[in-house]
Structure formats: C-alpha cells, structure tokens
Coordinates of C-alpha atoms and ligand atoms in Angstrom, one line a residue:
M1 CA 130.6 57.1 82.3
E2 CA 130.8 54.9 85.3
K3 CA 130.4 51.2 84.4
L4 CA 127.8 49.2 86.2
R5 CA 129.5 46.5 88.3
H6 CA 128.2 43.4 89.9
P7 CA 129.1 43.2 93.6
P8 CA 132.0 40.7 93.6
F9 CA 130.7 38.2 96.2
S10 CA 127.0 38.6 96.5
I11 CA 125.0 35.6 97.7
K12 CA 123.4 35.3 94.3
Y13 CA 126.8 35.2 92.6
I14 CA 128.1 32.5 95.0
L15 CA 125.0 30.4 94.5
Q16 CA 125.3 30.8 90.7
V17 CA 129.0 29.7 90.8
I18 CA 128.0 26.7 93.0
G19 CA 125.2 25.8 90.6
V20 CA 127.5 26.0 87.6
A21 CA 130.0 23.8 89.4
I22 CA 127.4 21.2 90.3
V23 CA 125.9 21.0 86.9
Y24 CA 129.3 20.9 85.3
Y25 CA 130.3 18.1 87.6
T26 CA 127.1 16.1 86.8
V27 CA 127.4 16.6 83.1
A28 CA 131.1 15.5 83.3
R29 CA 130.1 12.4 85.3
L30 CA 127.5 11.6 82.7
G31 CA 130.2 12.3 80.0
L32 CA 132.5 9.7 81.7
L33 CA 129.8 7.1 81.2
L34 CA 130.5 7.6 77.5
A35 CA 134.2 7.1 77.9
F36 CA 135.8 3.9 76.8
Q37 CA 136.3 1.5 79.6
N38 CA 139.1 2.2 82.0
T39 CA 140.0 5.4 80.2
N40 CA 139.0 9.0 80.4
A41 CA 138.9 9.1 76.6
S42 CA 135.4 10.1 75.6
P43 CA 134.6 10.7 72.0
V44 CA 132.2 13.4 73.2
W45 CA 133.0 15.5 76.1
P46 CA 129.8 17.3 77.0
P47 CA 131.1 19.5 79.9
S48 CA 133.0 21.6 77.3
G49 CA 129.7 22.4 75.7
F50 CA 128.0 23.2 79.0
A51 CA 130.9 25.4 80.2
F52 CA 130.8 27.4 77.0
A53 CA 127.0 27.7 77.1
A54 CA 126.9 28.6 80.9
I55 CA 128.9 31.7 80.5
F56 CA 126.7 33.1 77.8
P57 CA 123.7 34.1 80.0
L58 CA 125.6 34.3 83.3
G59 CA 128.8 36.0 82.1
K60 CA 132.5 35.2 82.2
R61 CA 132.4 35.7 86.0
M62 CA 131.1 32.1 86.1
W63 CA 134.7 30.8 85.5
P64 CA 135.2 29.7 89.1
G65 CA 132.2 27.4 88.8
I66 CA 133.7 25.7 85.7
F67 CA 137.1 25.5 87.4
I68 CA 135.7 24.0 90.7
G69 CA 133.4 21.5 88.8
D70 CA 136.2 20.4 86.6
L71 CA 138.7 20.1 89.5
C72 CA 136.3 17.9 91.4
V73 CA 135.8 15.6 88.5
N74 CA 139.5 15.2 87.8
L75 CA 140.3 14.7 91.5
I76 CA 137.7 12.0 91.9
T77 CA 138.5 10.2 88.7
F78 CA 142.3 10.2 89.4
S79 CA 141.7 9.3 93.1
V80 CA 139.8 6.2 92.0
S81 CA 142.4 5.0 89.5
K82 CA 145.4 6.4 91.6
P83 CA 148.0 6.5 88.8
V84 CA 150.4 8.8 90.8
D85 CA 150.8 10.3 94.3
S86 CA 148.2 12.7 95.7
L87 CA 150.3 15.9 95.2
T88 CA 150.7 15.1 91.5
I89 CA 147.1 14.3 91.2
L90 CA 146.2 17.7 92.7
M91 CA 148.7 19.4 90.3
V92 CA 147.5 17.7 87.2
S93 CA 143.8 18.0 88.2
S94 CA 144.3 21.8 88.7
L95 CA 146.2 22.2 85.4
I96 CA 143.5 20.4 83.5
A97 CA 140.8 22.5 85.2
I98 CA 142.7 25.6 84.3
G99 CA 142.8 24.4 80.7
N100 CA 139.1 23.7 80.5
T101 CA 138.2 27.0 82.2
L102 CA 140.4 28.9 79.7
E103 CA 138.9 27.0 76.9
A104 CA 135.4 28.2 77.8
L105 CA 136.6 31.8 78.3
T106 CA 138.4 31.8 75.0
G107 CA 135.3 30.6 73.3
F108 CA 133.2 33.2 75.0
F109 CA 135.6 36.0 74.0
L110 CA 135.8 34.9 70.4
Y111 CA 132.0 34.4 70.2
R112 CA 131.3 37.9 71.4
R113 CA 134.1 39.3 69.2
F114 CA 132.9 37.7 65.9
I115 CA 129.2 36.8 66.4
G116 CA 128.3 39.3 69.2
E117 CA 125.0 39.1 70.9
R118 CA 123.3 37.2 68.1
N119 CA 122.1 33.6 68.5
S120 CA 124.3 31.8 66.0
L121 CA 121.6 29.2 65.3
D122 CA 119.7 31.7 63.2
H123 CA 122.3 32.5 60.6
V124 CA 124.2 30.3 58.3
A125 CA 127.3 32.6 58.3
D126 CA 127.3 32.5 62.2
I127 CA 127.2 28.7 62.2
F128 CA 130.5 28.7 60.2
Q129 CA 132.0 31.1 62.6
F130 CA 130.7 29.1 65.5
V131 CA 132.3 25.9 64.2
F132 CA 135.7 27.6 63.7
I133 CA 135.5 29.2 67.2
V134 CA 134.7 25.7 68.7
F135 CA 137.7 24.1 67.0
F136 CA 140.0 26.9 67.9
M137 CA 138.9 27.2 71.6
C138 CA 139.4 23.5 72.1
L139 CA 143.1 23.8 71.2
V140 CA 143.6 25.6 74.6
S141 CA 142.4 22.8 76.8
A142 CA 143.9 20.1 74.5
L143 CA 147.3 21.9 74.8
I144 CA 147.3 22.3 78.6
G145 CA 145.6 19.0 79.7
P146 CA 147.6 16.3 77.8
T147 CA 150.9 18.3 78.2
S148 CA 150.6 18.5 82.0
S149 CA 149.5 14.9 82.1
C150 CA 152.7 13.8 80.2
V151 CA 155.0 16.2 82.1
L152 CA 153.7 14.9 85.4
G153 CA 154.2 11.3 84.3
I154 CA 150.5 10.2 84.2
T155 CA 150.5 9.6 80.4
P156 CA 153.5 8.3 78.5
W157 CA 155.0 10.8 76.0
S158 CA 154.6 8.1 73.3
L159 CA 150.8 8.6 73.5
Y160 CA 151.0 12.4 73.6
K161 CA 149.9 12.9 69.9
I162 CA 147.0 10.6 70.0
V163 CA 145.8 11.7 73.5
W164 CA 146.1 15.3 72.3
F165 CA 144.0 14.7 69.2
T166 CA 141.3 12.7 71.0
W167 CA 141.1 15.3 73.7
W168 CA 140.8 18.1 71.2
L169 CA 138.2 16.4 69.0
G170 CA 136.2 15.1 72.1
D171 CA 136.0 18.6 73.5
A172 CA 135.1 20.1 70.1
T173 CA 132.4 17.4 69.4
G174 CA 131.0 17.9 72.9
T175 CA 130.8 21.7 72.4
L176 CA 129.3 21.4 68.9
I177 CA 126.7 19.0 70.3
L178 CA 125.7 20.6 73.6
T179 CA 126.2 24.4 73.2
P180 CA 123.5 24.6 70.4
V181 CA 121.0 22.8 72.7
F182 CA 121.5 25.6 75.3
L183 CA 121.4 28.3 72.6
A184 CA 118.1 26.9 71.3
W185 CA 116.6 26.7 74.7
A186 CA 117.6 30.3 75.4
Q187 CA 115.1 31.3 72.6
E188 CA 112.2 29.3 74.0
T189 CA 109.3 30.8 75.9
R190 CA 106.8 29.0 78.1
E191 CA 104.0 29.9 75.7
T192 CA 105.5 28.0 72.8
W193 CA 105.2 24.7 74.7
S194 CA 101.7 23.5 73.9
L195 CA 100.4 20.0 74.7
E196 CA 100.4 19.2 71.0
R197 CA 104.1 20.1 70.7
M198 CA 105.0 18.0 73.7
A199 CA 103.2 15.0 72.2
K200 CA 105.0 15.5 68.9
V201 CA 108.4 15.8 70.7
I202 CA 107.7 12.5 72.6
L203 CA 107.0 10.8 69.3
L204 CA 110.1 12.3 67.8
F205 CA 112.3 10.9 70.6
L206 CA 110.6 7.5 70.5
G207 CA 111.3 7.4 66.8
L208 CA 114.9 8.5 67.3
Y209 CA 115.4 5.8 70.0
L210 CA 114.0 3.1 67.6
I211 CA 116.1 4.2 64.7
T212 CA 119.3 4.4 66.7
Q213 CA 118.6 1.0 68.1
F214 CA 118.0 -0.2 64.5
I215 CA 121.3 1.3 63.2
F216 CA 123.7 1.1 66.2
G217 CA 122.1 -1.3 68.7
Q218 CA 121.9 -5.0 69.0
W219 CA 118.1 -5.4 68.7
F220 CA 118.1 -5.7 64.9
E221 CA 121.7 -7.0 64.5
A222 CA 120.6 -9.5 61.9
S223 CA 118.9 -6.9 59.8
V224 CA 120.4 -5.8 56.6
F225 CA 120.1 -2.2 57.6
N226 CA 122.0 -2.6 60.9
G227 CA 125.1 -0.6 60.8
Q228 CA 124.0 1.7 58.0
S229 CA 124.6 5.0 59.8
Y230 CA 123.5 7.1 56.8
L231 CA 119.9 6.1 57.5
L232 CA 119.9 8.6 60.3
I233 CA 120.1 11.5 57.9
P234 CA 116.6 11.2 56.4
F235 CA 115.2 10.9 59.9
L236 CA 117.0 14.0 61.1
L237 CA 116.0 15.9 57.9
V238 CA 112.4 15.1 58.5
A239 CA 112.8 16.4 62.1
I240 CA 114.3 19.6 60.7
F241 CA 111.3 20.3 58.5
L242 CA 108.7 19.3 61.2
F243 CA 110.4 20.8 64.3
G244 CA 112.3 23.8 65.4
P245 CA 116.0 24.3 66.5
T246 CA 115.3 23.1 70.0
E247 CA 114.0 19.7 69.0
V248 CA 116.6 19.3 66.3
T249 CA 119.6 20.1 68.5
M250 CA 118.2 17.9 71.3
A251 CA 117.6 15.1 68.8
C252 CA 121.2 15.4 67.5
A253 CA 122.6 15.4 71.1
T254 CA 120.5 12.3 71.9
M255 CA 121.6 10.6 68.7
A256 CA 125.2 11.4 69.5
G257 CA 124.8 10.0 73.1
L258 CA 123.2 6.8 71.9
A259 CA 125.7 6.3 69.1
V260 CA 128.6 6.7 71.6
W261 CA 126.9 4.4 74.1
H262 CA 126.4 1.6 71.6
T263 CA 129.9 2.0 70.1
I264 CA 131.7 1.8 73.5
H265 CA 129.6 -1.3 74.2
G266 CA 130.9 -2.9 71.0
F267 CA 127.9 -2.5 68.7
G268 CA 127.2 -0.5 65.5
P269 CA 129.0 0.6 62.4
F270 CA 131.9 2.4 64.1
V271 CA 133.3 -0.5 66.1
A272 CA 136.8 -1.3 64.8
A273 CA 139.6 -3.5 65.8
E274 CA 141.5 -0.5 67.3
R275 CA 139.7 1.4 69.9
N276 CA 141.2 4.6 68.6
T277 CA 139.9 4.0 65.1
S278 CA 136.3 3.5 66.3
L279 CA 136.7 6.6 68.4
L280 CA 137.9 8.8 65.5
T281 CA 135.3 7.6 63.0
L282 CA 132.6 8.0 65.5
Q283 CA 133.7 11.6 66.3
A284 CA 134.0 12.4 62.6
F285 CA 130.5 11.0 62.0
I286 CA 128.9 12.9 64.9
S287 CA 130.6 16.2 64.0
V288 CA 129.7 16.1 60.3
V289 CA 126.1 15.2 61.1
Q290 CA 125.9 17.9 63.7
V291 CA 127.4 20.7 61.5
T292 CA 125.2 19.7 58.6
M293 CA 122.1 19.8 60.7
L294 CA 123.1 23.1 62.3
L295 CA 123.6 24.6 58.9
L296 CA 120.2 23.4 57.7
V297 CA 118.4 24.6 60.8
A298 CA 120.1 28.0 60.3
A299 CA 119.2 28.2 56.6
L300 CA 115.5 27.4 57.4
T301 CA 115.4 29.8 60.3
E302 CA 117.0 32.5 58.1
R303 CA 114.3 31.9 55.5
Q304 CA 111.6 31.9 58.1
L305 CA 112.9 35.2 59.5
A306 CA 113.1 36.7 56.0
E307 CA 109.5 35.6 55.3
N308 CA 108.3 37.1 58.6
L309 CA 110.1 40.3 57.8
L310 CA 108.6 40.4 54.4
L311 CA 105.1 39.8 55.8
E312 CA 105.6 42.5 58.4
K313 CA 106.9 45.0 55.8
T314 CA 103.9 44.1 53.5
K315 CA 101.5 44.8 56.3
E316 CA 103.3 48.0 57.1
L317 CA 103.2 49.1 53.5
E318 CA 99.5 48.2 53.3
R319 CA 98.8 50.2 56.4
S320 CA 100.7 53.2 55.2
N321 CA 99.1 53.0 51.8
K322 CA 95.7 53.0 53.5
E323 CA 96.7 56.0 55.7
L324 CA 98.0 57.8 52.6
E325 CA 94.7 57.1 50.8
Q326 CA 92.7 58.3 53.8
F327 CA 94.9 61.4 54.0
A328 CA 94.5 62.1 50.2
H329 CA 90.7 61.6 50.6
I330 CA 90.3 63.9 53.6
A331 CA 92.7 66.5 52.3
S332 CA 91.2 66.6 48.8
H333 CA 87.7 66.6 50.1
D334 CA 88.3 69.5 52.5
L335 CA 90.2 71.4 49.9
Q336 CA 87.4 71.3 47.4
E337 CA 85.3 74.0 49.0
P338 CA 88.0 76.7 49.3
I339 CA 89.2 76.0 45.7
R340 CA 85.7 76.3 44.5
S341 CA 85.4 79.7 46.1
I342 CA 88.7 80.8 44.5
V343 CA 87.6 79.7 41.1
G344 CA 84.1 81.1 41.5
F345 CA 85.1 84.5 42.9
S346 CA 88.1 85.1 40.5
Q347 CA 85.7 84.4 37.6
L348 CA 83.2 86.9 39.1
L349 CA 86.0 89.4 39.5
S350 CA 87.1 88.8 35.9
K351 CA 83.5 89.4 34.7
K352 CA 82.9 92.4 36.9
F353 CA 86.0 94.3 35.6
E354 CA 85.7 93.1 32.0
G355 CA 87.0 96.0 29.8
K356 CA 88.0 98.1 32.8
L357 CA 91.3 96.4 33.6
D358 CA 94.6 97.2 31.9
V359 CA 96.3 94.4 29.9
Q360 CA 98.8 93.5 32.7
S361 CA 96.1 93.2 35.4
K362 CA 93.8 91.2 33.1
K363 CA 96.8 88.8 32.5
Y364 CA 97.3 88.4 36.2
L365 CA 93.6 87.6 36.8
D366 CA 93.7 85.0 34.0
F367 CA 96.6 83.4 35.6
I368 CA 94.7 83.2 38.9
V369 CA 91.6 81.7 37.2
G370 CA 93.8 79.2 35.2
G371 CA 95.8 78.1 38.2
A372 CA 92.8 77.7 40.4
R373 CA 91.0 75.6 37.7
R374 CA 94.1 73.3 37.4
L375 CA 94.2 73.0 41.2
Q376 CA 90.5 72.1 41.1
M377 CA 91.1 69.4 38.5
L378 CA 94.0 68.0 40.5
I379 CA 92.0 67.9 43.7
E380 CA 89.1 66.2 41.9
G381 CA 91.6 63.6 40.5
L382 CA 93.1 63.0 43.9
L383 CA 89.6 62.5 45.4
Q384 CA 88.7 60.0 42.7
F385 CA 92.1 58.2 43.1
S386 CA 91.6 57.9 46.9
R387 CA 88.1 56.5 46.5
F388 CA 89.4 53.4 44.6
G389 CA 91.4 51.9 47.4
K390 CA 88.8 52.3 50.1
D391 CA 86.2 49.6 50.4
E392 CA 85.6 46.1 49.1
I393 CA 84.2 46.3 45.6
K394 CA 81.0 44.5 44.6
L395 CA 81.2 42.6 41.4
E396 CA 78.2 42.0 39.1
P397 CA 77.7 41.0 35.5
V398 CA 78.7 43.9 33.3
N399 CA 78.0 44.3 29.6
F400 CA 81.0 46.0 28.3
N401 CA 79.2 47.1 25.1
Q402 CA 76.9 49.1 27.4
V403 CA 79.9 50.5 29.3
V404 CA 81.6 51.8 26.2
K405 CA 78.3 53.2 24.9
E406 CA 77.8 55.1 28.1
A407 CA 81.4 56.3 28.3
M408 CA 80.9 57.7 24.8
N409 CA 77.7 59.4 25.8
N410 CA 79.5 61.0 28.7
L411 CA 82.3 62.2 26.4
D412 CA 79.9 63.3 23.7
G413 CA 81.0 67.0 23.9
L414 CA 84.7 66.1 23.4
I415 CA 83.9 63.6 20.6
Q416 CA 81.9 66.1 18.7
E417 CA 84.4 68.8 19.2
R418 CA 87.3 66.7 17.9
Q419 CA 85.2 64.8 15.3
A420 CA 86.5 61.6 16.8
V421 CA 85.4 58.2 15.6
V422 CA 85.0 55.3 18.1
H423 CA 84.5 51.7 17.0
Y424 CA 83.8 48.8 19.3
K425 CA 82.4 45.4 18.7
N426 CA 81.5 42.1 20.4
L427 CA 82.6 43.1 23.9
P428 CA 81.9 40.4 26.5
I429 CA 79.8 40.3 29.6
L430 CA 82.0 39.9 32.7
R431 CA 81.8 40.2 36.4
A432 CA 83.1 43.6 37.3
H433 CA 82.2 46.9 39.0
Y434 CA 80.1 48.9 36.5
A435 CA 81.0 52.4 37.7
F436 CA 84.7 51.6 37.8
M437 CA 84.7 50.2 34.3
L438 CA 82.9 53.2 33.1
Q439 CA 85.6 55.4 34.6
L440 CA 88.3 53.2 33.1
F441 CA 86.9 53.5 29.5
Q442 CA 86.2 57.2 29.9
N443 CA 89.8 57.8 30.9
L444 CA 91.3 55.7 28.1
I445 CA 89.0 57.1 25.4
S446 CA 89.4 60.7 26.5
N447 CA 93.2 60.2 26.5
S448 CA 93.1 58.8 23.0
I449 CA 91.3 61.8 21.8
K450 CA 93.4 64.3 23.8
Y451 CA 96.8 62.9 22.8
C452 CA 96.0 63.0 19.0
D453 CA 97.1 65.8 16.7
R454 CA 95.2 64.6 13.7
E455 CA 92.0 66.1 12.3
S456 CA 89.9 63.2 13.4
P457 CA 91.0 60.9 16.1
H458 CA 90.2 57.2 15.4
I459 CA 89.7 54.7 18.2
E460 CA 89.2 51.0 17.9
I461 CA 88.0 48.9 20.9
W462 CA 88.0 45.1 21.0
A463 CA 88.5 42.2 23.4
D464 CA 89.9 38.6 23.0
E465 CA 89.7 35.7 25.4
K466 CA 93.0 34.1 26.2
N467 CA 93.6 31.4 28.9
K468 CA 90.6 32.3 31.0
T469 CA 91.3 36.0 30.9
W470 CA 89.8 38.6 28.6
E471 CA 92.3 41.0 27.1
F472 CA 90.8 44.4 26.2
S473 CA 92.5 46.8 23.7
V474 CA 91.9 50.5 23.2
Q475 CA 93.8 51.6 20.1
D476 CA 94.2 55.1 18.8
N477 CA 96.0 56.9 16.0
G478 CA 97.5 59.6 18.2
I479 CA 101.0 60.8 19.0
G480 CA 102.2 57.5 20.5
I481 CA 104.4 57.0 23.5
D482 CA 108.2 56.4 23.6
P483 CA 108.7 52.8 24.8
Q484 CA 111.1 54.0 27.5
Y485 CA 108.2 55.9 29.3
Q486 CA 105.6 53.3 28.9
E487 CA 105.7 52.1 32.5
L488 CA 106.3 55.6 33.9
I489 CA 102.9 56.9 32.7
F490 CA 101.0 54.7 35.2
I491 CA 102.7 56.4 38.1
I492 CA 100.8 59.2 39.8
F493 CA 101.5 62.7 38.5
Q494 CA 103.8 61.5 35.8
R495 CA 103.2 63.3 32.5
L496 CA 105.1 63.3 29.3
H497 CA 103.9 66.6 28.0
G498 CA 103.5 70.2 29.1
K499 CA 100.1 71.3 30.4
E500 CA 100.0 74.1 27.8
K501 CA 99.7 71.7 24.9
Y502 CA 97.9 68.8 26.6
P503 CA 96.2 69.8 29.9
G504 CA 95.9 67.2 32.5
T505 CA 96.9 66.1 36.0
G506 CA 98.8 62.8 35.5
I507 CA 96.3 60.9 37.7
G508 CA 94.0 59.3 35.1
L509 CA 96.2 56.3 34.2
T510 CA 97.0 55.6 37.8
I511 CA 93.3 55.4 38.5
C512 CA 93.0 53.0 35.5
K513 CA 95.8 50.8 36.9
K514 CA 94.2 50.7 40.3
I515 CA 90.8 49.8 38.8
V516 CA 92.2 47.0 36.7
E517 CA 94.4 45.6 39.6
R518 CA 91.5 45.7 42.0
H519 CA 89.7 43.4 39.5
G520 CA 92.7 41.0 39.4
G521 CA 94.0 42.1 36.0
K522 CA 96.9 44.1 34.7
I523 CA 97.3 47.1 32.3
W524 CA 100.0 48.1 29.9
V525 CA 100.5 50.0 26.7
E526 CA 102.0 49.0 23.4
S527 CA 103.2 52.0 21.3
M528 CA 105.8 53.7 19.2
M529 CA 106.3 57.5 18.9
N530 CA 103.9 59.0 16.3
Q531 CA 102.4 55.6 15.5
G532 CA 99.4 55.7 17.9
A533 CA 99.0 53.7 21.1
T534 CA 97.2 50.6 22.1
F535 CA 96.3 50.4 25.8
K536 CA 95.7 46.8 26.9
F537 CA 94.2 45.4 30.1
T538 CA 93.1 42.0 31.3
L539 CA 90.2 40.9 33.4
P540 CA 89.5 37.4 34.7
S541 CA 86.8 35.5 32.6
T542 CA 84.8 34.4 35.7
Ligands
LIG1 P1 96.9 63.1 32.2 O1 96.3 62.7 30.9 O2 96.0 63.9 33.1 O3 98.2 63.8 32.0 P2 97.2 60.3 32.6 O4 97.6 59.6 33.8 O5 95.9 59.9 32.0 O6 97.3 61.8 33.0 O7 98.3 60.1 31.5 C1 99.7 60.2 31.9 C2 100.5 60.5 30.7 O8 100.5 59.5 29.7 C3 100.0 61.7 29.9 O9 100.4 62.9 30.4 C4 100.5 61.4 28.5 O10 101.8 61.9 28.4 C5 100.6 59.9 28.4 N1 99.4 59.3 27.7 C6 98.3 58.9 28.2 N2 97.5 58.4 27.3 C7 98.1 58.6 26.1 C8 97.8 58.2 24.7 N3 96.6 57.7 24.4 N4 98.7 58.6 23.8 C9 99.8 59.1 24.1 N5 100.2 59.4 25.4 C10 99.3 59.2 26.3

C-alpha cells in the first residue's frame, strides 16, 4: 500500500517549523533567566521539554524547528559572552543544537516504541516508562553538548564531569516538568473550561504563589516555616484531589520555576555555599516532587477511567437486560397462542381417536401432548419472569399472614392431593408488593410440596426481625439440596432433577430471587441432602 506522505516543503510545514523555532527560542530565553548568573547552567532546562512535546502532535518532521531555535539561542548567548572566535562559536553552537535535536528525536522514538499513541499521564505504568525515557534521551544531548564544548576549548576538561551531570539533569528536569504540561493540554477541550473552573484555577495559582513565597521567598524569611520545602507537598496533594492533570502539571511547573528563581537569587532552603550543591539539591527536589505528583495524577486518572468504564458497562448491562426482558416478554406473549392451539388440537385429536389408534400411534400422540404442555408451562414461566423486571413496583402495607393464607388457598388442590401440612405464625406487616409476595410464597410452598418424597410434606413458615430487616424462613421435610448446587438453583432454567420425576421449568426460584431483590432483600437456601430445605429471604423492615 502506498504510504501517505506530506509534501516536503509546503507553506504550512515551513510555517510550523518557523513557529516551533520561535517558541523554542522564547522558552530557551526564559529558561536562561533561570540560569545561575554568568553561566548557562540552568537547573531546569525547559526547551528540552518543549522540543519533546512539540514533535508529538506535529511529527518528527519538526526537527529543523528545534535545531534552528536551539542554534539561535546558542549563537546569541555565546556572542554576548564571546568566550572564543566566531568560527568556534558557530561550530559549538551547531553541535549543541544537533545534540538537543537528537535528544528530542530519541525521546519521540522511544515514546512511540514503548508507550505508543497513549497519553502517558493516564497510566501509572506509562509514567514509569516516561521517566526512564526522559533520563535516557537526555544522555544524548548531555554527551554531545559538553564534549564539543570541552573539545573546542570553551569549557575546561576539569569541569567536564560536573558540566555533563548538570546538563543531563537540567534537561531531564526540564522535560519532566514541561512535557506533561503539553500532554495534559492535548487532552483539554474548550467545553471543559467553564468560568467556575477558571476562577478555581486563579485561586490555585494565587495560593501556589503565596506558599512558594512563604517557603522559598524572602517575604516570610523570619518565619519558622520558611525554608521547609516539604510544606509544598500537602498543597500539591490537595491540588491533585481538587483539580485535573492540566492544573496539577501547570502548578508543578510554576512551583519549579519559582523555586529555581528564588534559589538563584539566594533565597530558600536549597541555597548552599557551593553553587553546584544548591543546583543539585534543587534539581533532585523538583524531580522527586514532579515524579511523585505525576504518579498520583496517573493513579487517580486510572481509577477514574476504571470507574467510568464500570459505569458504562453497568448501563450497557442494564440496557441489554431490559432488552432481553422485553424480548422474552414479546416472544413468550406471541408464542402463547400457537402453543395453546397445539395443546388444544392434539388433545382433541387424542379424544377423537380414542380406542381407534394402535399402541405406537397413541404413544406418539401422548408425546406431542406432553411436549406441548411442557412448552406451555415454559412459556408461561418466561412470561411471568419477564413481567417482574418491567415497571416500578408500588409498595403498600402487606399482611404476610394474609399472603400465606391466600397462597395456601390457591394451592389447595396440591395440598389436599399430597396431604401437606403448612404451619405459619406471627408473620409481620411490611411494605411490599402484594401480588409479588403471593407469587413468592406460592412458588416456595409448591416447591416444598413437590420436592418431598414423604407421605405427608410438612412446611413451617416463620419470620424474625434482625437489624432492621425481616428474615423469612420456609422450611420443609423434603429431599433437600446438595450444598454445592445451592446457588445454581436460583439461575434460570437450572434444575437438579429430571422432568419425569419432578416436572418443572427451572424458572420459579429465579422469579423468587427477582421479587426479593426488587424489594431490596436477598434469598438463599440452607439444606443438606435428604434433610429437608429451608429457603430464607430478607425484606427491609420499613
Ligand atoms: P422448577 O421447580 O420448575 O424446576 P425452580 O426454579 O423452582 O424450578 O427450582 C429449581 C430447582 O431447585 C428445582 O429443579 C429443584 O431441583 C430445586 N429445588 C427447588 N426447591 C426445592 C426444595 N424445596 N427442595 C429441594 N429442591 C428444590
């Protein structure tokens, strides 16, 4: 497949390159304000961060912009201090610019290779990778810049190690501080910037300014808290919980800028007798705070994303459940009629040819009638099941003694036939849906009778109040349920026995579960094989 290519020198491209060069140059000049006097040694070198971030959206084709921007800064800085002749200045400036350009390209390549298209601020694992990439990519520029400066006689070899280290850490800190600001902004949309958010941001930066003055500046020099850099941590932590990645990364960058500013002007906790010592402790402080904040932002974002996903999935699940219920309702409703015809006509047929059919044909016809009846039961069960999820249920005071009494009346035929004994006493009056409760007790009582092999099934029903909930128990002396299947039986169509011995559809207990859960309770069974079963369910007291 032919790859899409950008035209090499379109006006847009040239303008973008010039734009990158200008912004790079401006950021570098601002960065130099943060350099110690009469040196180019800045504890934070923001252009590295800008260069790295600029090629994310615009592509690696932006390298000439970085190169030109950096070359101009070097030429101007060296021309002012004039440490060597013009040709050497041109050579060293070009070599440093090559180093800085390669640094950004290396970072870009590694980012795409290990993190890909993702925004690393959203994932804790990506932040670790991002930090490693930054420290690695800065080796490139730190290797080329100081080496060429020493080779060409601008910096004495005796200072090589220290210049190298400062260069590397300055670039790395600059990238750690500035690139996340761009990455965070890349995720912003205009709609998310409400007036309220802007007001909060202004308050945040006012607070940040005050606290940095308090800790690093001279306003509160006499105060006991002046110089206590750790005081920044609770402030930034609060910012993390109240704001998003954009505000936090910007706050960290501002904090870093102000801390450097005060330090180079001789104030704050990082000022030491040796300039280099203050530089290194400051760099270490800024980097550690920044990486910690980035990890926390990512952890919170990750949690937020997971919560959103969960919410989305729950909604999806609710929607598909509703659709399924609707489908079950429509399908079972529409199937009722044809099934009724099959049952009715096959029964008619059976009656009409009674005594005239041979044994085999009679057997076949009985199969048809039996199958059609089971199908009818199943469809009715499904229809009932689908009704429970549908609309809001209306609760009213329900006398449960009345409910059980009516359930027993409805099951009178079965109770008489099996000579079952049902006892109940002192059941409460609770807010519930009467018809659903009737259905619940009918299902439980009829199961207790059905799944009993004894001469006379015996059923006890009682209720106890425990911690603002009523716990109902329906106990039988039937065949019992193996503990390993006690959860399974509440799942639709799950049956533990063959339909020949105990006819049924496997829907009844699913309906019971649905009824109880719609009332805010839960249902379970306590039983052992051949020792009867006690079905228990709870309902809220109020
Ligand atoms: P059905 O009775 O139509 O099969 P249910 O959902 O009511 O469907 O019950 C699911 C399964 O749970 C039954 O097939 C049976 O194996 C078991 N079961 C239900 N109630 C009892 C009980 N009281 N004693 C023993 N087993 C039971």
